[in-house]
mmCIF file of C-alpha atoms (C1' of nucleotides) in Angstrom:
data_model
loop_
_atom_site.group_PDB
_atom_site.id
_atom_site.type_symbol
_atom_site.label_atom_id
_atom_site.label_comp_id
_atom_site.label_asym_id
_atom_site.label_seq_id
_atom_site.Cartn_x
_atom_site.Cartn_y
_atom_site.Cartn_z
ATOM 1 C CA MET A 20 0.000 0.000 0.000
ATOM 2 C CA ALA A 21 1.648 3.166 -1.279
ATOM 3 C CA ARG A 22 2.386 5.795 1.324
ATOM 4 C CA LEU A 23 0.389 8.989 1.609
ATOM 5 C CA SER A 24 1.938 12.155 0.250
ATOM 6 C CA GLU A 25 1.947 15.125 2.600
ATOM 7 C CA LEU A 26 -0.948 16.800 0.822
ATOM 8 C CA GLU A 27 -2.927 13.559 0.617
ATOM 9 C CA ALA A 28 -2.500 13.068 4.347
ATOM 10 C CA VAL A 29 -3.586 16.620 5.146
ATOM 11 C CA VAL A 30 -6.657 16.384 2.916
ATOM 12 C CA LEU A 31 -7.581 13.046 4.463
ATOM 13 C CA GLY A 32 -7.072 14.534 7.916
ATOM 14 C CA LEU A 33 -9.217 17.552 7.162
ATOM 15 C CA ILE A 34 -11.989 15.323 5.835
ATOM 16 C CA TRP A 35 -11.755 13.318 9.035
ATOM 17 C CA GLN A 36 -11.983 16.464 11.153
ATOM 18 C CA ASP A 37 -14.585 18.417 9.231
ATOM 19 C CA GLY A 38 -16.392 15.625 7.378
ATOM 20 C CA PRO A 39 -18.758 15.005 5.865
ATOM 21 C CA CYS A 40 -17.633 17.876 3.682
ATOM 22 C CA THR A 41 -17.086 18.874 0.072
ATOM 23 C CA PRO A 42 -13.717 19.208 -1.643
ATOM 24 C CA TYR A 43 -14.491 22.868 -1.905
ATOM 25 C CA ALA A 44 -14.650 23.179 1.885
ATOM 26 C CA VAL A 45 -11.247 21.498 2.099
ATOM 27 C CA ARG A 46 -9.855 23.995 -0.375
ATOM 28 C CA GLN A 47 -11.085 26.872 1.741
ATOM 29 C CA VAL A 48 -8.960 25.712 4.661
ATOM 30 C CA PHE A 49 -5.861 26.101 2.510
ATOM 31 C CA LEU A 50 -6.996 29.309 0.881
ATOM 32 C CA ARG A 51 -7.821 30.973 4.168
ATOM 33 C CA THR A 52 -4.836 30.188 6.420
ATOM 34 C CA PRO A 53 -2.441 33.059 6.856
ATOM 35 C CA SER A 54 0.464 30.601 6.524
ATOM 36 C CA PRO A 55 -0.389 28.219 3.700
ATOM 37 C CA GLN A 56 1.789 25.227 2.916
ATOM 38 C CA TRP A 57 -0.045 24.451 -0.302
ATOM 39 C CA SER A 58 -1.877 26.612 -2.790
ATOM 40 C CA GLY A 59 -5.176 24.822 -2.253
ATOM 41 C CA SER A 60 -5.725 25.061 -5.995
ATOM 42 C CA ALA A 61 -8.501 23.026 -7.561
ATOM 43 C CA GLY A 62 -5.893 21.317 -9.702
ATOM 44 C CA ALA A 63 -4.387 19.832 -6.563
ATOM 45 C CA ILE A 64 -7.374 19.151 -4.316
ATOM 46 C CA TYR A 65 -9.847 17.466 -6.666
ATOM 47 C CA PRO A 66 -7.375 14.881 -7.980
ATOM 48 C CA VAL A 67 -6.235 14.130 -4.409
ATOM 49 C CA VAL A 68 -9.811 13.599 -3.262
ATOM 50 C CA GLN A 69 -10.469 11.295 -6.226
ATOM 51 C CA ARG A 70 -7.325 9.312 -5.426
ATOM 52 C CA LEU A 71 -8.276 8.993 -1.771
ATOM 53 C CA GLU A 72 -11.681 7.644 -2.753
ATOM 54 C CA THR A 73 -10.382 5.057 -5.233
ATOM 55 C CA ARG A 74 -7.975 3.876 -2.544
ATOM 56 C CA GLY A 75 -10.870 3.468 -0.142
ATOM 57 C CA PHE A 76 -9.710 6.045 2.398
ATOM 58 C CA ILE A 77 -12.794 8.194 2.042
ATOM 59 C CA ARG A 78 -16.371 7.553 0.951
ATOM 60 C CA SER A 79 -18.826 9.947 -0.613
ATOM 61 C CA GLU A 80 -22.521 10.516 -0.854
ATOM 62 C CA ALA A 81 -24.412 12.670 -3.305
ATOM 63 C CA HIS A 82 -25.565 15.885 -1.769
ATOM 64 C CA ALA A 83 -27.701 17.787 -4.226
ATOM 65 C CA GLN A 84 -28.634 21.312 -3.294
ATOM 66 C CA GLY A 85 -30.994 22.702 -5.889
ATOM 67 C CA ARG A 86 -29.946 21.431 -9.310
ATOM 68 C CA ARG A 87 -26.270 21.722 -8.453
ATOM 69 C CA LYS A 88 -24.491 18.383 -8.177
ATOM 70 C CA SER A 89 -22.226 18.028 -5.176
ATOM 71 C CA ARG A 90 -20.620 15.266 -3.129
ATOM 72 C CA ARG A 91 -19.796 15.123 0.525
ATOM 73 C CA TYR A 92 -16.887 13.012 1.697
ATOM 74 C CA ARG A 93 -16.085 11.372 5.004
ATOM 75 C CA ALA A 94 -13.109 9.322 6.164
ATOM 76 C CA SER A 95 -13.513 5.535 6.187
ATOM 77 C CA THR A 96 -12.113 3.145 8.780
ATOM 78 C CA ARG A 97 -9.354 2.247 6.337
ATOM 79 C CA GLY A 98 -8.654 5.951 5.918
ATOM 80 C CA LEU A 99 -8.330 6.500 9.652
ATOM 81 C CA ALA A 100 -5.948 3.549 9.891
ATOM 82 C CA ALA A 101 -3.819 4.992 7.078
ATOM 83 C CA LEU A 102 -3.757 8.378 8.762
ATOM 84 C CA LYS A 103 -2.714 6.883 12.099
ATOM 85 C CA LYS A 104 0.033 4.969 10.368
ATOM 86 C CA TRP A 105 1.181 8.171 8.692
ATOM 87 C CA LEU A 106 1.373 9.898 12.073
ATOM 88 C CA ILE A 107 3.183 7.079 13.812
ATOM 89 C CA HIS A 108 5.734 6.466 11.059
ATOM 90 C CA SER A 109 7.078 9.987 11.147
ATOM 91 C CA GLN A 110 10.214 9.827 13.198
ATOM 92 C CA GLN A 111 12.527 10.506 10.271
ATOM 93 C CA ASP A 112 15.015 13.322 10.400
ATOM 94 C CA TRP A 113 13.301 15.442 7.795
ATOM 95 C CA VAL A 114 10.194 15.705 9.969
ATOM 96 C CA VAL A 115 12.171 16.903 12.961
ATOM 97 C CA GLY A 116 14.826 18.855 11.075
ATOM 98 C CA VAL A 117 15.012 22.441 9.917
ATOM 99 C CA PRO A 118 12.368 23.055 7.257
ATOM 100 C CA PRO A 119 13.241 24.961 4.081
ATOM 101 C CA ASP A 120 13.087 28.703 4.471
ATOM 102 C CA PRO A 121 13.344 31.044 1.470
ATOM 103 C CA MET A 122 14.485 33.905 3.657
ATOM 104 C CA ARG A 123 17.343 31.911 5.103
ATOM 105 C CA THR A 124 18.200 30.736 1.596
ATOM 106 C CA ARG A 125 18.569 34.342 0.506
ATOM 107 C CA TYR A 126 20.566 35.371 3.521
ATOM 108 C CA ARG A 127 23.449 33.241 2.372
ATOM 109 C CA PHE A 128 24.065 35.537 -0.588
ATOM 110 C CA LEU A 129 23.447 38.987 0.864
ATOM 111 C CA GLY A 130 27.191 39.569 0.695
ATOM 112 C CA LEU A 131 26.734 40.097 -3.033
ATOM 113 C CA LEU A 132 24.920 43.382 -2.460
ATOM 114 C CA SER A 133 26.258 46.684 -1.262
ATOM 115 C CA ALA A 134 25.871 47.384 2.444
ATOM 116 C CA GLY A 135 23.149 49.923 1.680
ATOM 117 C CA ARG A 136 21.027 47.616 -0.436
ATOM 118 C CA ARG A 137 21.515 44.859 2.098
ATOM 119 C CA ARG A 138 20.186 46.970 4.912
ATOM 120 C CA ALA A 139 17.272 48.087 2.748
ATOM 121 C CA ILE A 140 16.247 44.507 2.040
ATOM 122 C CA VAL A 141 16.572 43.358 5.623
ATOM 123 C CA GLY A 142 14.596 46.408 6.664
ATOM 124 C CA LYS A 143 11.790 45.542 4.260
ATOM 125 C CA TRP A 144 11.777 41.964 5.467
ATOM 126 C CA ARG A 145 11.422 43.122 9.045
ATOM 127 C CA LYS A 146 8.552 45.407 8.165
ATOM 128 C CA ASN A 147 6.730 42.690 6.200
ATOM 129 C CA MET A 148 7.383 40.315 9.041
ATOM 130 C CA GLU A 149 5.578 42.527 11.540
ATOM 131 C CA ARG A 150 2.565 42.682 9.265
ATOM 132 C CA HIS A 151 2.636 38.926 8.879
ATOM 133 C CA ILE A 152 2.951 38.384 12.605
ATOM 134 C CA ARG A 153 -0.168 40.427 13.204
ATOM 135 C CA ALA A 154 -2.145 38.235 10.772
ATOM 136 C CA VAL A 155 -0.914 34.995 12.320
ATOM 137 C CA ALA A 156 -1.471 36.301 15.835
ATOM 138 C CA GLU A 157 -5.056 37.096 14.916
ATOM 139 C CA ASP A 158 -5.543 33.550 13.622
ATOM 140 C CA PHE A 159 -3.943 32.281 16.816
ATOM 141 C CA ASP A 160 -6.380 34.184 19.015
ATOM 142 C CA ALA A 161 -9.305 32.860 17.007
ATOM 143 C CA ARG A 162 -8.151 29.274 17.417
ATOM 144 C CA LYS A 163 -7.484 29.743 21.080
ATOM 145 C CA LYS A 164 -11.144 30.553 21.585
ATOM 146 C CA THR A 165 -12.306 27.320 19.928
ATOM 147 C CA GLY A 166 -10.844 25.337 22.824
ATOM 148 C CA ASP A 167 -9.367 22.629 20.568
ATOM 149 C CA PRO A 168 -5.830 22.161 21.913
ATOM 150 C CA PHE A 169 -4.473 20.822 18.606
ATOM 151 C CA SER A 170 -5.778 23.698 16.599
ATOM 152 C CA TYR A 171 -4.366 26.025 19.232
ATOM 153 C CA LEU A 172 -0.946 24.388 19.160
ATOM 154 C CA LEU A 173 -0.856 24.470 15.383
ATOM 155 C CA ALA A 174 -1.252 28.225 15.262
ATOM 156 C CA ARG A 175 1.019 28.584 18.266
ATOM 157 C CA GLY A 176 3.813 26.791 16.380
ATOM 158 C CA ALA A 177 3.462 29.139 13.431
ATOM 159 C CA LEU A 178 3.541 32.160 15.701
ATOM 160 C CA LEU A 179 6.549 30.994 17.705
ATOM 161 C CA HIS A 180 8.375 30.343 14.476
ATOM 162 C CA LEU A 181 7.742 33.886 13.305
ATOM 163 C CA PHE A 182 8.942 35.241 16.647
ATOM 164 C CA SER A 183 12.190 33.332 16.341
ATOM 165 C CA ARG A 184 12.606 34.640 12.824
ATOM 166 C CA ARG A 185 11.995 38.166 14.029
ATOM 167 C CA ASP A 186 14.677 37.774 16.677
ATOM 168 C CA TRP A 187 16.989 36.396 14.055
ATOM 169 C CA LEU A 188 16.406 39.348 11.753
ATOM 170 C CA ALA A 189 17.017 41.767 14.623
ATOM 171 C CA GLU A 190 20.284 40.056 15.405
ATOM 172 C CA ALA A 191 21.218 40.109 11.729
ATOM 173 C CA ALA A 192 20.384 43.793 11.358
ATOM 174 C CA LYS A 193 22.580 44.588 14.336
ATOM 175 C CA LEU A 194 25.465 42.588 12.940
ATOM 176 C CA LEU A 195 25.118 44.115 9.489
ATOM 177 C CA ARG A 196 25.253 47.606 10.869
ATOM 178 C CA ARG A 197 28.903 46.957 11.607
ATOM 179 C CA ASN A 198 29.679 45.057 8.407
ATOM 180 C CA MET B 27 14.117 36.539 -19.117
ATOM 181 C CA ALA B 28 12.617 33.710 -17.095
ATOM 182 C CA ARG B 29 13.012 33.952 -13.353
ATOM 183 C CA LEU B 30 15.424 31.777 -11.417
ATOM 184 C CA SER B 31 13.986 28.868 -9.505
ATOM 185 C CA GLU B 32 15.064 28.587 -5.871
ATOM 186 C CA LEU B 33 17.518 25.802 -6.592
ATOM 187 C CA GLU B 34 18.894 27.557 -9.662
ATOM 188 C CA ALA B 35 19.514 30.671 -7.598
ATOM 189 C CA VAL B 36 21.258 28.740 -4.836
ATOM 190 C CA VAL B 37 23.473 26.859 -7.278
ATOM 191 C CA LEU B 38 24.348 30.107 -9.031
ATOM 192 C CA GLY B 39 25.078 31.703 -5.677
ATOM 193 C CA LEU B 40 27.303 28.847 -4.556
ATOM 194 C CA ILE B 41 29.242 29.003 -7.821
ATOM 195 C CA TRP B 42 29.675 32.714 -7.262
ATOM 196 C CA GLN B 43 30.942 32.135 -3.700
ATOM 197 C CA ASP B 44 33.102 29.079 -4.229
ATOM 198 C CA GLY B 45 33.893 29.359 -7.945
ATOM 199 C CA PRO B 46 35.611 28.363 -10.028
ATOM 200 C CA CYS B 47 34.286 24.996 -8.938
ATOM 201 C CA THR B 48 32.859 21.752 -10.285
ATOM 202 C CA PRO B 49 29.204 20.709 -10.093
ATOM 203 C CA TYR B 50 30.356 17.966 -7.802
ATOM 204 C CA ALA B 51 31.664 20.514 -5.307
ATOM 205 C CA VAL B 52 28.276 22.239 -5.382
ATOM 206 C CA ARG B 53 26.586 18.933 -4.680
ATOM 207 C CA GLN B 54 28.740 18.409 -1.617
ATOM 208 C CA VAL B 55 27.440 21.597 -0.051
ATOM 209 C CA PHE B 56 23.909 20.169 -0.176
ATOM 210 C CA LEU B 57 24.946 16.677 0.821
ATOM 211 C CA ARG B 58 26.911 17.855 3.834
ATOM 212 C CA THR B 59 24.628 20.419 5.508
ATOM 213 C CA PRO B 60 22.857 19.115 8.592
ATOM 214 C CA SER B 61 19.695 20.911 7.434
ATOM 215 C CA PRO B 62 19.366 20.320 3.698
ATOM 216 C CA GLN B 63 16.667 22.051 1.682
ATOM 217 C CA TRP B 64 17.377 19.959 -1.416
ATOM 218 C CA SER B 65 18.686 16.466 -1.899
ATOM 219 C CA GLY B 66 21.715 17.619 -3.860
ATOM 220 C CA SER B 67 21.169 14.659 -6.143
ATOM 221 C CA ALA B 68 23.067 14.496 -9.414
ATOM 222 C CA GLY B 69 19.739 14.425 -11.222
ATOM 223 C CA ALA B 70 19.039 17.918 -9.915
ATOM 224 C CA ILE B 71 22.433 19.622 -9.922
ATOM 225 C CA TYR B 72 23.854 18.703 -13.332
ATOM 226 C CA PRO B 73 20.784 19.806 -15.294
ATOM 227 C CA VAL B 74 20.645 23.063 -13.314
ATOM 228 C CA VAL B 75 24.302 23.782 -14.045
ATOM 229 C CA GLN B 76 23.747 23.082 -17.735
ATOM 230 C CA ARG B 77 20.734 25.383 -17.773
ATOM 231 C CA LEU B 78 22.648 28.164 -16.045
ATOM 232 C CA GLU B 79 25.413 27.888 -18.629
ATOM 233 C CA THR B 80 23.103 27.970 -21.658
ATOM 234 C CA ARG B 81 21.450 31.048 -20.163
ATOM 235 C CA GLY B 82 24.828 32.710 -19.852
ATOM 236 C CA PHE B 83 24.823 33.005 -16.048
ATOM 237 C CA ILE B 84 27.933 30.896 -15.604
ATOM 238 C CA ARG B 85 30.896 30.058 -17.799
ATOM 239 C CA SER B 86 33.101 26.988 -17.733
ATOM 240 C CA GLU B 87 36.609 25.969 -18.559
ATOM 241 C CA ALA B 88 37.983 22.476 -19.031
ATOM 242 C CA HIS B 89 39.979 21.316 -16.081
ATOM 243 C CA ALA B 90 41.524 17.962 -16.892
ATOM 244 C CA GLN B 91 43.164 16.139 -14.040
ATOM 245 C CA GLY B 92 44.837 13.004 -15.403
ATOM 246 C CA ARG B 93 42.639 11.547 -18.126
ATOM 247 C CA ARG B 94 39.496 12.423 -16.224
ATOM 248 C CA LYS B 95 37.395 15.089 -17.897
ATOM 249 C CA SER B 96 36.084 17.812 -15.653
ATOM 250 C CA ARG B 97 34.793 21.365 -15.917
ATOM 251 C CA ARG B 98 35.037 24.245 -13.529
ATOM 252 C CA TYR B 99 32.342 26.895 -13.496
ATOM 253 C CA ARG B 100 32.337 30.516 -12.417
ATOM 254 C CA ALA B 101 29.590 33.116 -12.334
ATOM 255 C CA SER B 102 29.464 35.623 -15.207
ATOM 256 C CA THR B 103 28.577 39.290 -14.930
ATOM 257 C CA ARG B 104 25.142 38.468 -16.297
ATOM 258 C CA GLY B 105 24.865 35.785 -13.633
ATOM 259 C CA LEU B 106 25.686 38.190 -10.848
ATOM 260 C CA ALA B 107 23.119 40.651 -12.151
ATOM 261 C CA ALA B 108 20.480 37.913 -12.211
ATOM 262 C CA LEU B 109 21.358 36.880 -8.670
ATOM 263 C CA LYS B 110 21.148 40.442 -7.407
ATOM 264 C CA LYS B 111 17.776 40.825 -9.062
ATOM 265 C CA TRP B 112 16.632 37.608 -7.413
ATOM 266 C CA LEU B 113 17.663 38.942 -4.011
ATOM 267 C CA ILE B 114 16.091 42.349 -4.464
ATOM 268 C CA HIS B 115 12.776 41.077 -5.858
ATOM 269 C CA SER B 116 12.000 38.961 -2.844
ATOM 270 C CA GLN B 117 9.609 40.977 -0.775
ATOM 271 C CA GLN B 118 6.670 38.668 -1.418
ATOM 272 C CA ASP B 119 4.728 37.202 1.454
ATOM 273 C CA TRP B 120 5.867 33.661 0.908
ATOM 274 C CA VAL B 121 9.481 34.670 1.522
ATOM 275 C CA VAL B 122 8.655 36.316 4.818
ATOM 276 C CA GLY B 123 5.847 33.978 5.854
ATOM 277 C CA VAL B 124 5.809 30.754 7.828
ATOM 278 C CA PRO B 125 7.634 28.081 5.855
ATOM 279 C CA PRO B 126 6.131 24.590 5.537
ATOM 280 C CA ASP B 127 6.875 22.342 8.471
ATOM 281 C CA PRO B 128 6.046 18.625 8.410
ATOM 282 C CA MET B 129 5.993 18.457 12.187
ATOM 283 C CA ARG B 130 3.430 21.224 12.449
ATOM 284 C CA THR B 131 1.446 19.556 9.670
ATOM 285 C CA ARG B 132 1.247 16.401 11.738
ATOM 286 C CA TYR B 133 0.369 18.196 14.940
ATOM 287 C CA ARG B 134 -2.976 19.150 13.520
ATOM 288 C CA PHE B 135 -4.124 15.533 13.570
ATOM 289 C CA LEU B 136 -2.651 14.203 16.801
ATOM 290 C CA GLY B 137 -6.165 14.184 18.215
ATOM 291 C CA LEU B 138 -6.752 11.060 16.157
ATOM 292 C CA LEU B 139 -4.437 9.016 18.370
ATOM 293 C CA SER B 140 -4.920 7.838 21.930
ATOM 294 C CA ALA B 141 -3.370 10.024 24.617
ATOM 295 C CA GLY B 142 -0.685 7.405 25.201
ATOM 296 C CA ARG B 143 0.419 7.124 21.595
ATOM 297 C CA ARG B 144 0.331 10.884 21.288
ATOM 298 C CA ARG B 145 2.678 11.349 24.175
ATOM 299 C CA ALA B 146 4.959 8.649 22.799
ATOM 300 C CA ILE B 147 5.247 10.386 19.443
ATOM 301 C CA VAL B 148 5.828 13.820 20.908
ATOM 302 C CA GLY B 149 8.424 12.266 23.205
ATOM 303 C CA LYS B 150 10.262 10.729 20.270
ATOM 304 C CA TRP B 151 10.136 14.006 18.399
ATOM 305 C CA ARG B 152 11.668 15.802 21.346
ATOM 306 C CA LYS B 153 14.452 13.254 21.629
ATOM 307 C CA ASN B 154 15.236 13.382 17.911
ATOM 308 C CA MET B 155 15.134 17.152 18.104
ATOM 309 C CA GLU B 156 17.856 17.262 20.738
ATOM 310 C CA ARG B 157 20.072 15.104 18.565
ATOM 311 C CA HIS B 158 19.391 17.341 15.612
ATOM 312 C CA ILE B 159 20.111 20.475 17.590
ATOM 313 C CA ARG B 160 23.526 19.138 18.545
ATOM 314 C CA ALA B 161 24.385 18.554 14.872
ATOM 315 C CA VAL B 162 23.246 22.023 13.816
ATOM 316 C CA ALA B 163 24.982 23.643 16.794
ATOM 317 C CA GLU B 164 28.217 21.986 15.756
ATOM 318 C CA ASP B 165 27.821 23.332 12.236
ATOM 319 C CA PHE B 166 27.057 26.736 13.721
ATOM 320 C CA ASP B 167 30.277 26.757 15.768
ATOM 321 C CA ALA B 168 32.283 25.779 12.697
ATOM 322 C CA ARG B 169 30.836 28.624 10.662
ATOM 323 C CA LYS B 170 31.334 31.075 13.474
ATOM 324 C CA LYS B 171 35.048 30.434 13.315
ATOM 325 C CA THR B 172 35.243 31.237 9.589
ATOM 326 C CA GLY B 173 34.434 34.872 10.351
ATOM 327 C CA ASP B 174 32.017 35.217 7.399
ATOM 328 C CA PRO B 175 28.998 36.986 8.915
ATOM 329 C CA PHE B 176 26.561 35.641 6.279
ATOM 330 C CA SER B 177 27.613 32.064 6.772
ATOM 331 C CA TYR B 178 27.339 32.636 10.505
ATOM 332 C CA LEU B 179 23.860 34.127 10.267
ATOM 333 C CA LEU B 180 22.693 31.313 8.019
ATOM 334 C CA ALA B 181 23.523 28.655 10.577
ATOM 335 C CA ARG B 182 22.272 30.914 13.346
ATOM 336 C CA GLY B 183 18.858 31.086 11.688
ATOM 337 C CA ALA B 184 18.636 27.307 11.489
ATOM 338 C CA LEU B 185 19.631 26.969 15.126
ATOM 339 C CA LEU B 186 17.197 29.620 16.379
ATOM 340 C CA HIS B 187 14.445 27.919 14.459
ATOM 341 C CA LEU B 188 15.174 24.617 16.143
ATOM 342 C CA PHE B 189 15.192 26.314 19.535
ATOM 343 C CA SER B 190 11.779 27.795 18.906
ATOM 344 C CA ARG B 191 10.526 24.403 17.816
ATOM 345 C CA ARG B 192 11.919 22.853 20.974
ATOM 346 C CA ASP B 193 10.111 25.405 23.095
ATOM 347 C CA TRP B 194 6.971 24.741 21.149
ATOM 348 C CA LEU B 195 7.231 20.978 21.722
ATOM 349 C CA ALA B 196 7.828 21.547 25.427
ATOM 350 C CA GLU B 197 4.730 23.700 25.622
ATOM 351 C CA ALA B 198 2.776 21.106 23.673
ATOM 352 C CA ALA B 199 3.946 18.242 25.884
ATOM 353 C CA LYS B 200 2.844 20.179 28.942
ATOM 354 C CA LEU B 201 -0.572 20.880 27.467
ATOM 355 C CA LEU B 202 -1.058 17.285 26.337
ATOM 356 C CA ARG B 203 -0.322 15.960 29.799
ATOM 357 C CA ARG B 204 -3.635 17.431 30.824
ATOM 358 C CA ASN B 205 -5.565 16.458 27.667
ATOM 359 C "C1'" DC C 9 42.635 -6.685 -7.393
ATOM 360 C "C1'" DC C 10 38.530 -5.640 -4.769
ATOM 361 C "C1'" DG C 11 35.758 -2.369 -3.060
ATOM 362 C "C1'" DC C 12 35.080 2.459 -2.057
ATOM 363 C "C1'" DT C 13 34.794 7.138 -3.299
ATOM 364 C "C1'" DC C 14 35.139 10.632 -6.970
ATOM 365 C "C1'" DA C 15 32.668 12.498 -10.748
ATOM 366 C "C1'" DT C 16 29.398 12.976 -14.459
ATOM 367 C "C1'" DG C 17 25.431 12.105 -16.335
ATOM 368 C "C1'" DT C 18 20.458 10.125 -18.049
ATOM 369 C "C1'" DA C 19 15.524 8.284 -17.630
ATOM 370 C "C1'" DA C 20 11.359 7.739 -15.579
ATOM 371 C "C1'" DC C 21 8.580 9.425 -12.298
ATOM 372 C "C1'" DT C 22 6.004 12.477 -8.904
ATOM 373 C "C1'" DG C 23 3.660 15.765 -6.557
ATOM 374 C "C1'" DG C 24 2.603 19.517 -7.022
ATOM 375 C "C1'" DT C 25 1.699 24.307 -9.894
ATOM 376 C "C1'" DT C 26 -0.839 27.730 -13.103
ATOM 377 C "C1'" DA C 27 -4.225 28.524 -16.322
ATOM 378 C "C1'" DC C 28 -8.315 27.422 -18.323
ATOM 379 C "C1'" DA C 29 -13.305 25.857 -18.812
ATOM 380 C "C1'" DT C 30 -17.959 25.456 -17.269
ATOM 381 C "C1'" DG C 31 -22.155 26.206 -15.179
ATOM 382 C "C1'" DA C 32 -25.076 27.290 -10.960
ATOM 383 C "C1'" DT C 33 -26.163 30.625 -7.446
ATOM 384 C "C1'" DT C 34 -26.044 34.964 -5.022
ATOM 385 C "C1'" DT C 35 -25.665 39.860 -4.561
ATOM 386 C "C1'" DA C 36 -25.528 44.717 -5.984
ATOM 387 C "C1'" DT D 14 -29.217 41.831 -15.370
ATOM 388 C "C1'" DA D 15 -24.413 42.157 -14.670
ATOM 389 C "C1'" DA D 16 -20.787 40.925 -11.752
ATOM 390 C "C1'" DA D 17 -19.064 38.206 -8.199
ATOM 391 C "C1'" DT D 18 -18.714 33.967 -5.951
ATOM 392 C "C1'" DC D 19 -19.687 28.976 -5.394
ATOM 393 C "C1'" DA D 20 -18.255 24.609 -6.990
ATOM 394 C "C1'" DT D 21 -16.239 21.189 -9.896
ATOM 395 C "C1'" DG D 22 -13.122 19.808 -12.849
ATOM 396 C "C1'" DT D 23 -9.208 19.230 -16.816
ATOM 397 C "C1'" DA D 24 -4.716 20.088 -19.347
ATOM 398 C "C1'" DA D 25 -0.253 21.459 -19.755
ATOM 399 C "C1'" DC D 26 3.611 22.273 -17.355
ATOM 400 C "C1'" DC D 27 7.510 22.276 -13.955
ATOM 401 C "C1'" DA D 28 11.001 21.643 -10.577
ATOM 402 C "C1'" DG D 29 12.361 18.595 -8.246
ATOM 403 C "C1'" DT D 30 12.970 13.293 -6.857
ATOM 404 C "C1'" DT D 31 14.833 8.309 -7.072
ATOM 405 C "C1'" DA D 32 17.194 4.977 -9.450
ATOM 406 C "C1'" DC D 33 20.322 3.656 -12.656
ATOM 407 C "C1'" DA D 34 24.672 3.680 -15.617
ATOM 408 C "C1'" DT D 35 29.403 4.520 -16.364
ATOM 409 C "C1'" DG D 36 34.058 4.959 -15.660
ATOM 410 C "C1'" DA D 37 38.341 6.915 -13.308
ATOM 411 C "C1'" DG D 38 41.331 6.828 -9.311
ATOM 412 C "C1'" DC D 39 42.745 5.259 -4.851
ATOM 413 C "C1'" DG D 40 43.513 2.629 -0.397
ATOM 414 C "C1'" DG D 41 43.926 -1.773 1.900
#
DNA sequence: CCGCTCATGTAACTGGTTACATGATTTA
DNA sequence: TAAATCATGTAACCAGTTACATGAGCGG
């Protein structure tokens, strides 16, 4: 039994949590988070949902509203088992390790720019970061109110990450002032 | 002029920093970091290097050692301009925002498992994390000694990120003890 | 001389992406 | 009734991956 891709697992998980629900509802979760991992594009979600159904991880029922055709999906027992397996078999290094970070990637080559340009870019990053932090903090507060500890922790992780990045940028700005 | 992909930009940047150098040397940088963003596989690097050369961003010279054929590459003026442009045009949200994180992805669905299993997984994560932190800290110390502030900051960012993730896991473990 | 590492490369695949197409429903 | 949004889907593409192939050079 082929392993679940990251996106497949997340879609399956969302259908478990929110189901029965439509693929469109799943998309909205991706489209609305302030820190999306995936685009949530139709071109990704619909094929994933179809795959999950043919593999027996989710089942669907017609759900006509007016003359619009629509299907609602829910996770099957097999699907839950697959999702549990996916959670348990995730002790590899790449799960624990440092995730990719486009800002860090760019930092490596800042030496190519003049000191002035460098400072300008880092300054812009810091400004954008503050704006981003506000958005994520808002999402965090909203989740806190729901009372679901997992939802809370999810947003908390995103926020803490941004804080650490902010500290890092502050440290970098200080260092670059002398270089 | 088509934009540089992330990997293309990094390879170009590494050739700028370390050049003249062979594609193999570039690969080693990816293969040796404790926190790789890309696999550094031959199937990725060699095509990227070829592409960069046909686009005029790098130039090569034969560098025969014995009867083994080999080429060394260095960044061209055009290449440097492209790299600068890549750095400057990076104020988008996704550069500043929360990068994808497989551990956070999984956290969302921990509610599916029994409290015991949940604690076991988080415990394993925390243990693995400590091991990982030691590796990255070692790399950080090594870079610190080189005196290059950008190299230093790069490793510093990775380390700070891991610290924030450790704090997050500690907070999560505490919360889950009650749930 | 056997096995390991150096070094370069190709082929097939994969897991997404963007862009497009279509029609129903809601809102201004 | 026009524009926006809901909702479902397809097609073409793309940037990476794994796996494989090949051969040189070197250490035990």
